[in-house]
Amino acid sequence: MTDAELVEKTIDFIKETLENAEGGHDWYHTQRVFKNTLLIAKDEEVDVLVVSLGALLHDVADAKFHKGDERIGPRKARKFLKTLGLPKKPISHVVNIVKHCSFKNSLSKHKKKRFNSRELQVVQDADRLDAMGAIGIARAFNYGGFRNRPLYDPEIPPKPNMSKKEYKQAKGPTINHFYEKLLLLRDRMQTKTGKRLAEERHQFMLNYLEQFYKEWNGRI
Ligand code: ADP
Ligand code: NI
């Protein structure tokens, strides 16, 4: 198969897999991450097939929707990639991207042992961009609604330095998620294009929060 055919097959597979996914983690999220991945990769020396497949498969089975089980996603990705007849090396690389893409993994303590590659960083930046800006805000409130969380509760302060375990168990209001993740992303971008695109989205979220508090406090 050509690279284009491999990508097409992966798109078909992931569209089907994510058919009933939550609105913020559906095929369109994956499509946006895929597009941003290609944009970021233009300025990076990376294996384009590996980042493409990594982006397409990164949320194949997000642990949040599988009782916190982080093994299902990588396992599903490997099983699918084997059906494409790819060699072992790119399969392992893509599986490692699926395994390590998530923000919460960057909160775990075992920094040294953790897998890393430029390809992983490209997909991570693309995924994180989609957690920011107008779309990031929409996704956060959609997820909050999905979990029946309050929009905001002035009595519950955000916890910005949570461990991975605490982060996974967090049940706070959606506004807190801005301080626990969304506003931290700009400074964690790892590529030139990612850093550039994050700037406007970050500012948009700050403006949004300012307006939110104004309206909350009846100062309009
Ligand atoms: P990752 O899956 O990369 O570890 P998250 O678990 O934060 O990252 O989930 C990805 C997206 O899901 C977030 O960017 C956000 O839109 C939404 N989300 C996750 N947790 C929350 C939360 N506690 N409140 C609101 N939105 C959330
Ligand atoms: Ni994602």
GROMACS .gro file of N, CA and C and ligand atoms in nm, residues 24-25 29-30 33 55 58-59 62 64 101-102 123 126-128 130 139 181, ligand 2:
model
   58
   24GLY      N    1  -1.653   1.620   2.200
   24GLY     CA    2  -1.519   1.679   2.201
   24GLY      C    3  -1.410   1.580   2.166
   25HIS      N    4  -1.445   1.454   2.152
   25HIS     CA    5  -1.345   1.351   2.121
   25HIS      C    6  -1.392   1.264   2.005
   29HIS      N    7  -1.275   1.598   1.600
   29HIS     CA    8  -1.157   1.633   1.682
   29HIS      C    9  -1.033   1.569   1.620
   30THR      N   10  -1.044   1.442   1.586
   30THR     CA   11  -0.931   1.372   1.525
   30THR      C   12  -0.892   1.438   1.393
   33VAL      N   13  -0.699   1.752   1.463
   33VAL     CA   14  -0.564   1.719   1.512
   33VAL      C   15  -0.476   1.671   1.394
   55ALA      N   16  -0.156   1.081   1.475
   55ALA     CA   17  -0.265   1.178   1.495
   55ALA      C   18  -0.400   1.109   1.477
   58HIS      N   19  -0.467   0.872   1.783
   58HIS     CA   20  -0.431   0.910   1.920
   58HIS      C   21  -0.547   0.897   2.019
   59ASP      N   22  -0.672   0.911   1.973
   59ASP     CA   23  -0.786   0.898   2.064
   59ASP      C   24  -0.872   0.777   2.028
   62ASP      N   25  -0.976   0.662   2.420
   62ASP     CA   26  -0.930   0.747   2.530
   62ASP      C   27  -0.967   0.682   2.665
   64LYS      N   28  -1.033   0.801   2.945
   64LYS     CA   29  -1.144   0.866   3.016
   64LYS      C   30  -1.277   0.798   2.988
  101CYS      N   31   0.062   1.039   2.418
  101CYS     CA   32   0.014   1.168   2.369
  101CYS      C   33  -0.053   1.252   2.477
  102SER      N   34  -0.127   1.184   2.564
  102SER     CA   35  -0.215   1.251   2.659
  102SER      C   36  -0.145   1.349   2.754
  123VAL      N   37   0.250   1.559   1.733
  123VAL     CA   38   0.111   1.518   1.754
  123VAL      C   39   0.058   1.578   1.885
  126ALA      N   40  -0.038   1.936   1.828
  126ALA     CA   41  -0.162   1.944   1.749
  126ALA      C   42  -0.283   1.912   1.835
  127ASP      N   43  -0.272   1.812   1.921
  127ASP     CA   44  -0.382   1.773   2.010
  127ASP      C   45  -0.410   1.884   2.112
  128ARG      N   46  -0.303   1.943   2.163
  128ARG     CA   47  -0.318   2.047   2.264
  128ARG      C   48  -0.377   2.174   2.205
  130ASP      N   49  -0.604   2.189   1.995
  130ASP     CA   50  -0.748   2.167   1.988
  130ASP      C   51  -0.815   2.173   2.125
  139ARG      N   52  -1.518   2.236   2.373
  139ARG     CA   53  -1.491   2.097   2.411
  139ARG      C   54  -1.497   2.081   2.563
  181LYS      N   55  -0.553   2.283   3.329
  181LYS     CA   56  -0.492   2.236   3.204
  181LYS      C   57  -0.484   2.344   3.095
  222NI      NI   58  -0.717   1.425   2.147
   0.00000   0.00000   0.00000
